[in-house]
Each structure stands twice: as structure tokens, then as C-alpha cells.
PDB file of N, CA and C in Angstrom:
ATOM      1  N   UNK A   1      15.833  15.802  29.260  1.00 51.00           N
ATOM      2  CA  UNK A   1      16.555  14.758  28.523  1.00 51.00           C
ATOM      3  C   UNK A   1      17.082  15.346  27.220  1.00 51.00           C
ATOM      4  N   UNK A   2      18.249  14.919  26.867  1.00 57.00           N
ATOM      5  CA  UNK A   2      18.841  15.398  25.616  1.00 57.00           C
ATOM      6  C   UNK A   2      18.663  14.343  24.545  1.00 57.00           C
ATOM      7  N   UNK A   3      18.901  14.751  23.322  1.00 58.00           N
ATOM      8  CA  UNK A   3      18.819  13.813  22.207  1.00 58.00           C
ATOM      9  C   UNK A   3      19.785  12.652  22.435  1.00 58.00           C
ATOM     10  N   UNK A   4      20.977  12.957  22.971  1.00 63.00           N
ATOM     11  CA  UNK A   4      21.962  11.909  23.213  1.00 63.00           C
ATOM     12  C   UNK A   4      21.430  10.875  24.200  1.00 63.00           C
ATOM     13  N   UNK A   5      20.780  11.329  25.277  1.00 65.00           N
ATOM     14  CA  UNK A   5      20.208  10.407  26.261  1.00 65.00           C
ATOM     15  C   UNK A   5      19.065   9.586  25.681  1.00 65.00           C
ATOM     16  N   UNK A   6      18.297  10.193  24.766  1.00 67.00           N
ATOM     17  CA  UNK A   6      17.148   9.517  24.169  1.00 67.00           C
ATOM     18  C   UNK A   6      17.536   8.624  22.993  1.00 67.00           C
ATOM     19  N   UNK A   7      18.780   8.729  22.544  1.00 66.00           N
ATOM     20  CA  UNK A   7      19.188   8.012  21.336  1.00 66.00           C
ATOM     21  C   UNK A   7      18.932   6.508  21.379  1.00 66.00           C
ATOM     22  N   UNK A   8      19.307   5.800  22.457  1.00 66.00           N
ATOM     23  CA  UNK A   8      19.035   4.351  22.472  1.00 66.00           C
ATOM     24  C   UNK A   8      17.555   4.034  22.298  1.00 66.00           C
ATOM     25  N   UNK A   9      16.688   4.787  22.969  1.00 66.00           N
ATOM     26  CA  UNK A   9      15.249   4.552  22.852  1.00 66.00           C
ATOM     27  C   UNK A   9      14.764   4.868  21.434  1.00 66.00           C
ATOM     28  N   UNK A  10      15.266   5.967  20.850  1.00 62.00           N
ATOM     29  CA  UNK A  10      14.883   6.326  19.479  1.00 62.00           C
ATOM     30  C   UNK A  10      15.309   5.237  18.502  1.00 62.00           C
ATOM     31  N   UNK A  11      16.487   4.691  18.702  1.00 64.00           N
ATOM     32  CA  UNK A  11      16.999   3.629  17.839  1.00 64.00           C
ATOM     33  C   UNK A  11      16.131   2.375  17.958  1.00 64.00           C
ATOM     34  N   UNK A  12      15.778   2.021  19.178  1.00 64.00           N
ATOM     35  CA  UNK A  12      14.930   0.847  19.409  1.00 64.00           C
ATOM     36  C   UNK A  12      13.577   1.041  18.729  1.00 64.00           C
ATOM     37  N   UNK A  13      12.997   2.239  18.862  1.00 60.00           N
ATOM     38  CA  UNK A  13      11.708   2.510  18.228  1.00 60.00           C
ATOM     39  C   UNK A  13      11.803   2.400  16.714  1.00 60.00           C
ATOM     40  N   UNK A  14      12.899   2.866  16.143  1.00 62.00           N
ATOM     41  CA  UNK A  14      13.093   2.795  14.689  1.00 62.00           C
ATOM     42  C   UNK A  14      13.237   1.347  14.219  1.00 62.00           C
ATOM     43  N   UNK A  15      13.903   0.524  15.025  1.00 64.00           N
ATOM     44  CA  UNK A  15      14.147  -0.858  14.634  1.00 64.00           C
ATOM     45  C   UNK A  15      12.928  -1.752  14.851  1.00 64.00           C
ATOM     46  N   UNK A  16      12.040  -1.345  15.745  1.00 64.00           N
ATOM     47  CA  UNK A  16      10.839  -2.142  16.007  1.00 64.00           C
ATOM     48  C   UNK A  16       9.889  -2.052  14.819  1.00 64.00           C
ATOM     49  N   UNK A  17       9.224  -3.163  14.535  1.00 78.00           N
ATOM     50  CA  UNK A  17       8.266  -3.117  13.458  1.00 78.00           C
ATOM     51  C   UNK A  17       7.001  -2.432  13.947  1.00 78.00           C
ATOM     52  N   UNK A  18       6.400  -1.698  13.054  1.00 87.00           N
ATOM     53  CA  UNK A  18       5.171  -0.970  13.340  1.00 87.00           C
ATOM     54  C   UNK A  18       4.000  -1.876  12.992  1.00 87.00           C
ATOM     55  N   UNK A  19       3.054  -2.018  13.898  1.00 92.00           N
ATOM     56  CA  UNK A  19       1.899  -2.850  13.579  1.00 92.00           C
ATOM     57  C   UNK A  19       0.655  -1.983  13.434  1.00 92.00           C
ATOM     58  N   UNK A  20      -0.246  -2.447  12.596  1.00 95.00           N
ATOM     59  CA  UNK A  20      -1.527  -1.781  12.372  1.00 95.00           C
ATOM     60  C   UNK A  20      -2.608  -2.854  12.357  1.00 95.00           C
ATOM     61  N   UNK A  21      -3.845  -2.435  12.616  1.00 97.00           N
ATOM     62  CA  UNK A  21      -4.945  -3.354  12.361  1.00 97.00           C
ATOM     63  C   UNK A  21      -5.240  -3.197  10.880  1.00 97.00           C
ATOM     64  N   UNK A  22      -4.945  -4.238  10.103  1.00 96.00           N
ATOM     65  CA  UNK A  22      -5.087  -4.186   8.653  1.00 96.00           C
ATOM     66  C   UNK A  22      -6.544  -4.439   8.259  1.00 96.00           C
ATOM     67  N   UNK A  23      -7.152  -3.436   7.651  1.00 95.00           N
ATOM     68  CA  UNK A  23      -8.537  -3.538   7.194  1.00 95.00           C
ATOM     69  C   UNK A  23      -8.675  -4.635   6.146  1.00 95.00           C
ATOM     70  N   UNK A  24      -7.681  -4.767   5.285  1.00 95.00           N
ATOM     71  CA  UNK A  24      -7.717  -5.757   4.203  1.00 95.00           C
ATOM     72  C   UNK A  24      -7.657  -7.186   4.743  1.00 95.00           C
ATOM     73  N   UNK A  25      -6.715  -7.435   5.648  1.00 94.00           N
ATOM     74  CA  UNK A  25      -6.529  -8.782   6.201  1.00 94.00           C
ATOM     75  C   UNK A  25      -7.481  -9.080   7.351  1.00 94.00           C
ATOM     76  N   UNK A  26      -7.985  -8.035   7.997  1.00 95.00           N
ATOM     77  CA  UNK A  26      -8.871  -8.224   9.143  1.00 95.00           C
ATOM     78  C   UNK A  26      -8.148  -8.672  10.399  1.00 95.00           C
ATOM     79  N   UNK A  27      -6.880  -8.270  10.529  1.00 95.00           N
ATOM     80  CA  UNK A  27      -6.095  -8.652  11.710  1.00 95.00           C
ATOM     81  C   UNK A  27      -4.892  -7.720  11.865  1.00 95.00           C
ATOM     82  N   UNK A  28      -4.246  -7.810  13.033  1.00 95.00           N
ATOM     83  CA  UNK A  28      -3.011  -7.054  13.276  1.00 95.00           C
ATOM     84  C   UNK A  28      -1.902  -7.609  12.386  1.00 95.00           C
ATOM     85  N   UNK A  29      -1.109  -6.716  11.821  1.00 95.00           N
ATOM     86  CA  UNK A  29       0.001  -7.140  10.971  1.00 95.00           C
ATOM     87  C   UNK A  29       1.027  -6.014  10.899  1.00 95.00           C
ATOM     88  N   UNK A  30       2.193  -6.331  10.384  1.00 95.00           N
ATOM     89  CA  UNK A  30       3.260  -5.341  10.239  1.00 95.00           C
ATOM     90  C   UNK A  30       2.818  -4.235   9.293  1.00 95.00           C
ATOM     91  N   UNK A  31       2.998  -2.991   9.738  1.00 95.00           N
ATOM     92  CA  UNK A  31       2.609  -1.832   8.934  1.00 95.00           C
ATOM     93  C   UNK A  31       3.694  -1.418   7.959  1.00 95.00           C
ATOM     94  N   UNK A  32       3.340  -0.478   7.122  1.00 94.00           N
ATOM     95  CA  UNK A  32       4.298   0.085   6.171  1.00 94.00           C
ATOM     96  C   UNK A  32       5.248   1.030   6.898  1.00 94.00           C
ATOM     97  N   UNK A  33       6.452   1.220   6.350  1.00 92.00           N
ATOM     98  CA  UNK A  33       7.444   2.110   6.962  1.00 92.00           C
ATOM     99  C   UNK A  33       7.152   3.580   6.701  1.00 92.00           C
ATOM    100  N   UNK A  34       6.438   3.845   5.598  1.00 91.00           N
ATOM    101  CA  UNK A  34       6.114   5.237   5.249  1.00 91.00           C
ATOM    102  C   UNK A  34       4.849   5.245   4.401  1.00 91.00           C
ATOM    103  N   UNK A  35       4.287   6.438   4.211  1.00 94.00           N
ATOM    104  CA  UNK A  35       3.090   6.558   3.383  1.00 94.00           C
ATOM    105  C   UNK A  35       3.445   6.153   1.946  1.00 94.00           C
ATOM    106  N   UNK A  36       2.670   5.249   1.343  1.00 92.00           N
ATOM    107  CA  UNK A  36       3.001   4.798  -0.003  1.00 92.00           C
ATOM    108  C   UNK A  36       2.547   5.753  -1.104  1.00 92.00           C
ATOM    109  N   UNK A  37       1.624   6.637  -0.781  1.00 88.00           N
ATOM    110  CA  UNK A  37       1.094   7.607  -1.735  1.00 88.00           C
ATOM    111  C   UNK A  37       0.935   8.947  -1.030  1.00 88.00           C
ATOM    112  N   UNK A  38       0.947  10.028  -1.794  1.00 90.00           N
ATOM    113  CA  UNK A  38       0.708  11.329  -1.161  1.00 90.00           C
ATOM    114  C   UNK A  38      -0.773  11.505  -0.828  1.00 90.00           C
ATOM    115  N   UNK A  39      -1.059  12.461   0.016  1.00 92.00           N
ATOM    116  CA  UNK A  39      -2.431  12.852   0.274  1.00 92.00           C
ATOM    117  C   UNK A  39      -3.192  11.958   1.231  1.00 92.00           C
ATOM    118  N   UNK A  40      -4.515  12.153   1.213  1.00 94.00           N
ATOM    119  CA  UNK A  40      -5.423  11.482   2.132  1.00 94.00           C
ATOM    120  C   UNK A  40      -5.400   9.964   1.975  1.00 94.00           C
ATOM    121  N   UNK A  41      -5.384   9.481   0.729  1.00 93.00           N
ATOM    122  CA  UNK A  41      -5.375   8.039   0.501  1.00 93.00           C
ATOM    123  C   UNK A  41      -4.088   7.413   1.048  1.00 93.00           C
ATOM    124  N   UNK A  42      -2.957   8.057   0.820  1.00 93.00           N
ATOM    125  CA  UNK A  42      -1.683   7.561   1.347  1.00 93.00           C
ATOM    126  C   UNK A  42      -1.690   7.484   2.863  1.00 93.00           C
ATOM    127  N   UNK A  43      -2.280   8.487   3.490  1.00 95.00           N
ATOM    128  CA  UNK A  43      -2.390   8.523   4.954  1.00 95.00           C
ATOM    129  C   UNK A  43      -3.278   7.377   5.448  1.00 95.00           C
ATOM    130  N   UNK A  44      -4.396   7.168   4.764  1.00 95.00           N
ATOM    131  CA  UNK A  44      -5.324   6.095   5.160  1.00 95.00           C
ATOM    132  C   UNK A  44      -4.663   4.722   4.997  1.00 95.00           C
ATOM    133  N   UNK A  45      -3.956   4.530   3.899  1.00 96.00           N
ATOM    134  CA  UNK A  45      -3.260   3.263   3.660  1.00 96.00           C
ATOM    135  C   UNK A  45      -2.198   3.039   4.742  1.00 96.00           C
ATOM    136  N   UNK A  46      -1.423   4.074   5.044  1.00 96.00           N
ATOM    137  CA  UNK A  46      -0.373   3.978   6.057  1.00 96.00           C
ATOM    138  C   UNK A  46      -0.951   3.564   7.415  1.00 96.00           C
ATOM    139  N   UNK A  47      -2.124   4.097   7.753  1.00 96.00           N
ATOM    140  CA  UNK A  47      -2.729   3.838   9.060  1.00 96.00           C
ATOM    141  C   UNK A  47      -3.531   2.544   9.132  1.00 96.00           C
ATOM    142  N   UNK A  48      -4.051   2.042   7.991  1.00 96.00           N
ATOM    143  CA  UNK A  48      -4.999   0.936   8.038  1.00 96.00           C
ATOM    144  C   UNK A  48      -4.619  -0.297   7.214  1.00 96.00           C
ATOM    145  N   UNK A  49      -3.493  -0.241   6.506  1.00 96.00           N
ATOM    146  CA  UNK A  49      -3.131  -1.344   5.610  1.00 96.00           C
ATOM    147  C   UNK A  49      -1.745  -1.876   5.967  1.00 96.00           C
ATOM    148  N   UNK A  50      -1.618  -3.189   6.002  1.00 96.00           N
ATOM    149  CA  UNK A  50      -0.341  -3.822   6.353  1.00 96.00           C
ATOM    150  C   UNK A  50       0.586  -3.885   5.139  1.00 96.00           C
ATOM    151  N   UNK A  51       1.856  -4.152   5.430  1.00 95.00           N
ATOM    152  CA  UNK A  51       2.848  -4.334   4.367  1.00 95.00           C
ATOM    153  C   UNK A  51       2.463  -5.530   3.493  1.00 95.00           C
ATOM    154  N   UNK A  52       1.931  -6.581   4.111  1.00 95.00           N
ATOM    155  CA  UNK A  52       1.511  -7.779   3.372  1.00 95.00           C
ATOM    156  C   UNK A  52       0.381  -7.453   2.382  1.00 95.00           C
ATOM    157  N   UNK A  53      -0.622  -6.697   2.841  1.00 96.00           N
ATOM    158  CA  UNK A  53      -1.742  -6.323   1.973  1.00 96.00           C
ATOM    159  C   UNK A  53      -1.268  -5.385   0.858  1.00 96.00           C
ATOM    160  N   UNK A  54      -0.352  -4.467   1.186  1.00 96.00           N
ATOM    161  CA  UNK A  54       0.186  -3.549   0.185  1.00 96.00           C
ATOM    162  C   UNK A  54       0.920  -4.334  -0.909  1.00 96.00           C
ATOM    163  N   UNK A  55       1.645  -5.371  -0.508  1.00 96.00           N
ATOM    164  CA  UNK A  55       2.360  -6.218  -1.469  1.00 96.00           C
ATOM    165  C   UNK A  55       1.365  -6.904  -2.417  1.00 96.00           C
ATOM    166  N   UNK A  56       0.223  -7.358  -1.869  1.00 95.00           N
ATOM    167  CA  UNK A  56      -0.820  -7.978  -2.696  1.00 95.00           C
ATOM    168  C   UNK A  56      -1.372  -6.956  -3.695  1.00 95.00           C
ATOM    169  N   UNK A  57      -1.583  -5.722  -3.229  1.00 95.00           N
ATOM    170  CA  UNK A  57      -2.053  -4.666  -4.139  1.00 95.00           C
ATOM    171  C   UNK A  57      -1.018  -4.419  -5.243  1.00 95.00           C
ATOM    172  N   UNK A  58       0.255  -4.332  -4.893  1.00 94.00           N
ATOM    173  CA  UNK A  58       1.289  -4.064  -5.905  1.00 94.00           C
ATOM    174  C   UNK A  58       1.298  -5.139  -6.990  1.00 94.00           C
ATOM    175  N   UNK A  59       1.068  -6.398  -6.608  1.00 94.00           N
ATOM    176  CA  UNK A  59       1.003  -7.481  -7.584  1.00 94.00           C
ATOM    177  C   UNK A  59      -0.208  -7.284  -8.507  1.00 94.00           C
ATOM    178  N   UNK A  60      -1.348  -6.909  -7.923  1.00 94.00           N
ATOM    179  CA  UNK A  60      -2.556  -6.668  -8.719  1.00 94.00           C
ATOM    180  C   UNK A  60      -2.357  -5.444  -9.621  1.00 94.00           C
ATOM    181  N   UNK A  61      -1.744  -4.398  -9.071  1.00 94.00           N
ATOM    182  CA  UNK A  61      -1.470  -3.188  -9.849  1.00 94.00           C
ATOM    183  C   UNK A  61      -0.577  -3.506 -11.048  1.00 94.00           C
ATOM    184  N   UNK A  62       0.454  -4.306 -10.835  1.00 93.00           N
ATOM    185  CA  UNK A  62       1.364  -4.690 -11.920  1.00 93.00           C
ATOM    186  C   UNK A  62       0.594  -5.404 -13.020  1.00 93.00           C
ATOM    187  N   UNK A  63      -0.307  -6.296 -12.623  1.00 93.00           N
ATOM    188  CA  UNK A  63      -1.128  -7.007 -13.595  1.00 93.00           C
ATOM    189  C   UNK A  63      -1.999  -6.021 -14.379  1.00 93.00           C
ATOM    190  N   UNK A  64      -2.617  -5.061 -13.678  1.00 93.00           N
ATOM    191  CA  UNK A  64      -3.449  -4.060 -14.359  1.00 93.00           C
ATOM    192  C   UNK A  64      -2.612  -3.237 -15.338  1.00 93.00           C
ATOM    193  N   UNK A  65      -1.439  -2.791 -14.893  1.00 93.00           N
ATOM    194  CA  UNK A  65      -0.563  -1.983 -15.745  1.00 93.00           C
ATOM    195  C   UNK A  65      -0.185  -2.759 -17.003  1.00 93.00           C
ATOM    196  N   UNK A  66       0.207  -4.007 -16.825  1.00 92.00           N
ATOM    197  CA  UNK A  66       0.634  -4.817 -17.969  1.00 92.00           C
ATOM    198  C   UNK A  66      -0.518  -5.165 -18.902  1.00 92.00           C
ATOM    199  N   UNK A  67      -1.612  -5.666 -18.355  1.00 91.00           N
ATOM    200  CA  UNK A  67      -2.721  -6.142 -19.171  1.00 91.00           C
ATOM    201  C   UNK A  67      -3.489  -5.001 -19.843  1.00 91.00           C
ATOM    202  N   UNK A  68      -3.590  -3.864 -19.156  1.00 91.00           N
ATOM    203  CA  UNK A  68      -4.332  -2.728 -19.713  1.00 91.00           C
ATOM    204  C   UNK A  68      -3.407  -1.691 -20.355  1.00 91.00           C
ATOM    205  N   UNK A  69      -2.117  -2.000 -20.378  1.00 94.00           N
ATOM    206  CA  UNK A  69      -1.105  -1.133 -20.978  1.00 94.00           C
ATOM    207  C   UNK A  69      -1.183   0.308 -20.439  1.00 94.00           C
ATOM    208  N   UNK A  70      -1.138   0.390 -19.112  1.00 93.00           N
ATOM    209  CA  UNK A  70      -1.215   1.686 -18.444  1.00 93.00           C
ATOM    210  C   UNK A  70       0.175   2.270 -18.258  1.00 93.00           C
ATOM    211  N   UNK A  71       0.225   3.590 -18.196  1.00 93.00           N
ATOM    212  CA  UNK A  71       1.480   4.287 -17.924  1.00 93.00           C
ATOM    213  C   UNK A  71       1.335   5.040 -16.601  1.00 93.00           C
ATOM    214  N   UNK A  72       2.127   4.676 -15.596  1.00 85.00           N
ATOM    215  CA  UNK A  72       2.038   5.362 -14.298  1.00 85.00           C
ATOM    216  C   UNK A  72       2.348   6.858 -14.368  1.00 85.00           C
ATOM    217  N   UNK A  73       2.959   7.332 -15.456  1.00 91.00           N
ATOM    218  CA  UNK A  73       3.228   8.771 -15.560  1.00 91.00           C
ATOM    219  C   UNK A  73       2.060   9.533 -16.193  1.00 91.00           C
ATOM    220  N   UNK A  74       1.099   8.813 -16.777  1.00 95.00           N
ATOM    221  CA  UNK A  74      -0.097   9.443 -17.344  1.00 95.00           C
ATOM    222  C   UNK A  74      -1.041   9.796 -16.192  1.00 95.00           C
ATOM    223  N   UNK A  75      -1.405  11.084 -16.029  1.00 95.00           N
ATOM    224  CA  UNK A  75      -2.269  11.485 -14.903  1.00 95.00           C
ATOM    225  C   UNK A  75      -3.600  10.725 -14.852  1.00 95.00           C
ATOM    226  N   UNK A  76      -4.212  10.450 -15.987  1.00 95.00           N
ATOM    227  CA  UNK A  76      -5.473   9.708 -16.009  1.00 95.00           C
ATOM    228  C   UNK A  76      -5.272   8.265 -15.552  1.00 95.00           C
ATOM    229  N   UNK A  77      -4.184   7.643 -16.008  1.00 95.00           N
ATOM    230  CA  UNK A  77      -3.882   6.268 -15.605  1.00 95.00           C
ATOM    231  C   UNK A  77      -3.576   6.208 -14.114  1.00 95.00           C
ATOM    232  N   UNK A  78      -2.840   7.211 -13.615  1.00 93.00           N
ATOM    233  CA  UNK A  78      -2.484   7.262 -12.198  1.00 93.00           C
ATOM    234  C   UNK A  78      -3.749   7.420 -11.351  1.00 93.00           C
ATOM    235  N   UNK A  79      -4.672   8.266 -11.795  1.00 94.00           N
ATOM    236  CA  UNK A  79      -5.944   8.455 -11.085  1.00 94.00           C
ATOM    237  C   UNK A  79      -6.720   7.134 -11.053  1.00 94.00           C
ATOM    238  N   UNK A  80      -6.759   6.435 -12.175  1.00 94.00           N
ATOM    239  CA  UNK A  80      -7.428   5.137 -12.259  1.00 94.00           C
ATOM    240  C   UNK A  80      -6.795   4.147 -11.278  1.00 94.00           C
ATOM    241  N   UNK A  81      -5.457   4.088 -11.244  1.00 94.00           N
ATOM    242  CA  UNK A  81      -4.762   3.160 -10.356  1.00 94.00           C
ATOM    243  C   UNK A  81      -5.021   3.491  -8.882  1.00 94.00           C
ATOM    244  N   UNK A  82      -5.101   4.782  -8.544  1.00 93.00           N
ATOM    245  CA  UNK A  82      -5.418   5.169  -7.160  1.00 93.00           C
ATOM    246  C   UNK A  82      -6.828   4.720  -6.793  1.00 93.00           C
ATOM    247  N   UNK A  83      -7.784   4.878  -7.726  1.00 93.00           N
ATOM    248  CA  UNK A  83      -9.156   4.426  -7.475  1.00 93.00           C
ATOM    249  C   UNK A  83      -9.189   2.909  -7.288  1.00 93.00           C
ATOM    250  N   UNK A  84      -8.421   2.204  -8.107  1.00 94.00           N
ATOM    251  CA  UNK A  84      -8.356   0.748  -7.995  1.00 94.00           C
ATOM    252  C   UNK A  84      -7.701   0.323  -6.687  1.00 94.00           C
ATOM    253  N   UNK A  85      -6.655   1.042  -6.273  1.00 94.00           N
ATOM    254  CA  UNK A  85      -5.980   0.733  -5.000  1.00 94.00           C
ATOM    255  C   UNK A  85      -6.962   0.869  -3.843  1.00 94.00           C
ATOM    256  N   UNK A  86      -7.716   1.950  -3.841  1.00 95.00           N
ATOM    257  CA  UNK A  86      -8.686   2.175  -2.764  1.00 95.00           C
ATOM    258  C   UNK A  86      -9.738   1.067  -2.752  1.00 95.00           C
ATOM    259  N   UNK A  87     -10.251   0.712  -3.924  1.00 94.00           N
ATOM    260  CA  UNK A  87     -11.264  -0.351  -4.014  1.00 94.00           C
ATOM    261  C   UNK A  87     -10.679  -1.693  -3.574  1.00 94.00           C
ATOM    262  N   UNK A  88      -9.468  -2.008  -4.016  1.00 95.00           N
ATOM    263  CA  UNK A  88      -8.810  -3.273  -3.707  1.00 95.00           C
ATOM    264  C   UNK A  88      -8.569  -3.409  -2.201  1.00 95.00           C
ATOM    265  N   UNK A  89      -8.031  -2.354  -1.602  1.00 95.00           N
ATOM    266  CA  UNK A  89      -7.607  -2.419  -0.202  1.00 95.00           C
ATOM    267  C   UNK A  89      -8.742  -2.238   0.793  1.00 95.00           C
ATOM    268  N   UNK A  90      -9.772  -1.476   0.422  1.00 94.00           N
ATOM    269  CA  UNK A  90     -10.821  -1.138   1.381  1.00 94.00           C
ATOM    270  C   UNK A  90     -12.183  -1.713   1.009  1.00 94.00           C
ATOM    271  N   UNK A  91     -12.227  -2.580   0.014  1.00 88.00           N
ATOM    272  CA  UNK A  91     -13.475  -3.228  -0.353  1.00 88.00           C
ATOM    273  C   UNK A  91     -14.284  -2.403  -1.324  1.00 88.00           C
ATOM    274  N   UNK A  92     -14.292  -2.804  -2.532  1.00 81.00           N
ATOM    275  CA  UNK A  92     -15.035  -2.104  -3.562  1.00 81.00           C
ATOM    276  C   UNK A  92     -14.948  -2.872  -4.863  1.00 81.00           C
ATOM    277  N   UNK A  93     -15.468  -2.291  -5.907  1.00 80.00           N
ATOM    278  CA  UNK A  93     -15.461  -2.896  -7.236  1.00 80.00           C
ATOM    279  C   UNK A  93     -14.044  -2.788  -7.815  1.00 80.00           C
ATOM    280  N   UNK A  94     -13.395  -3.928  -8.009  1.00 82.00           N
ATOM    281  CA  UNK A  94     -12.018  -3.956  -8.503  1.00 82.00           C
ATOM    282  C   UNK A  94     -12.006  -4.553  -9.901  1.00 82.00           C
ATOM    283  N   UNK A  95     -11.312  -3.885 -10.804  1.00 84.00           N
ATOM    284  CA  UNK A  95     -11.179  -4.388 -12.167  1.00 84.00           C
ATOM    285  C   UNK A  95     -10.183  -5.536 -12.223  1.00 84.00           C
ATOM    286  N   UNK A  96     -10.477  -6.470 -13.098  1.00 80.00           N
ATOM    287  CA  UNK A  96      -9.517  -7.519 -13.442  1.00 80.00           C
ATOM    288  C   UNK A  96      -9.207  -7.324 -14.912  1.00 80.00           C
ATOM    289  N   UNK A  97      -8.049  -7.767 -15.321  1.00 68.00           N
ATOM    290  CA  UNK A  97      -7.699  -7.652 -16.734  1.00 68.00           C
ATOM    291  C   UNK A  97      -8.483  -8.702 -17.517  1.00 68.00           C
ATOM    292  N   UNK A  98      -9.009  -8.304 -18.657  1.00 65.00           N
ATOM    293  CA  UNK A  98      -9.759  -9.222 -19.497  1.00 65.00           C
ATOM    294  C   UNK A  98      -8.833 -10.351 -19.953  1.00 65.00           C
ATOM    295  N   UNK A  99      -9.296 -11.564 -19.804  1.00 58.00           N
ATOM    296  CA  UNK A  99      -8.506 -12.697 -20.270  1.00 58.00           C
ATOM    297  C   UNK A  99      -7.335 -13.082 -19.388  1.00 58.00           C
ATOM    298  N   UNK A 100      -7.180 -12.407 -18.237  1.00 55.00           N
ATOM    299  CA  UNK A 100      -6.052 -12.721 -17.356  1.00 55.00           C
ATOM    300  C   UNK A 100      -6.320 -14.018 -16.627  1.00 55.00           C
ATOM    301  N   UNK A 101      -5.344 -14.902 -16.663  1.00 58.00           N
ATOM    302  CA  UNK A 101      -5.427 -16.167 -15.930  1.00 58.00           C
ATOM    303  C   UNK A 101      -4.268 -16.192 -14.939  1.00 58.00           C
ATOM    304  N   UNK A 102      -4.555 -16.191 -13.622  1.00 58.00           N
ATOM    305  CA  UNK A 102      -3.455 -16.182 -12.664  1.00 58.00           C
ATOM    306  C   UNK A 102      -2.624 -17.456 -12.757  1.00 58.00           C
ATOM    307  N   UNK A 103      -1.310 -17.355 -12.530  1.00 58.00           N
ATOM    308  CA  UNK A 103      -0.460 -18.543 -12.577  1.00 58.00           C
ATOM    309  C   UNK A 103      -0.846 -19.521 -11.475  1.00 58.00           C
ATOM    310  N   UNK A 104      -0.708 -20.809 -11.757  1.00 64.00           N
ATOM    311  CA  UNK A 104      -1.076 -21.833 -10.757  1.00 64.00           C
ATOM    312  C   UNK A 104       0.128 -22.245  -9.944  1.00 64.00           C
TER     313      UNK A 104
END
């Protein structure tokens, strides 16, 4: 088979949503399109976390960045955020911002 013959199937596979068993949600859900982080943690998230759960993490991460005045370009802050992402998504001790009240 040539690439040309396989093209329709390749296109269909690309357009189909990827599903994963999401550890965070505890059910099958749409997966991410690509690894969200480099390295082992990014690979684990790609394989075990849904797009929906990743979106929830991004909202929590934004709150942490804002409330704790973190800079994603600071290596120490980035390391902290990766640790928090792992705890948030896979079950662990997750920090909340002091005095943060979620919107109702």
C-alpha cells in the first residue's frame, strides 16, 4: 500500500477523537491531541488524562499562578507547578491559594 492509498484512512484517524480512560474522572473520555508537557509526566498525562480533566487543571493552575504570583518562566515555579499538576491529576496533596474563594 502506498501513502496515497492509505490517505483516506489516515485522514479519518486524524479526525477521530482519541479516547483514554481518564484517571482523574474515572471514566472513558476524549484524550488530549498531544503531550501537554515534556518528559515522563507529559507522557503519563497524555496516556491517562482526558482533555476535560486537563482543562480543570489549567483553571486550577491559573488560580495558583495568580494568587501565589508565580512566573511560569521561573524554573523553581515551573517545577512547583509540575508537582501540583501531578498531585491534582493523579491524586495527591494539592495546594489552594490562601484566601481564594471560588466564584459561585
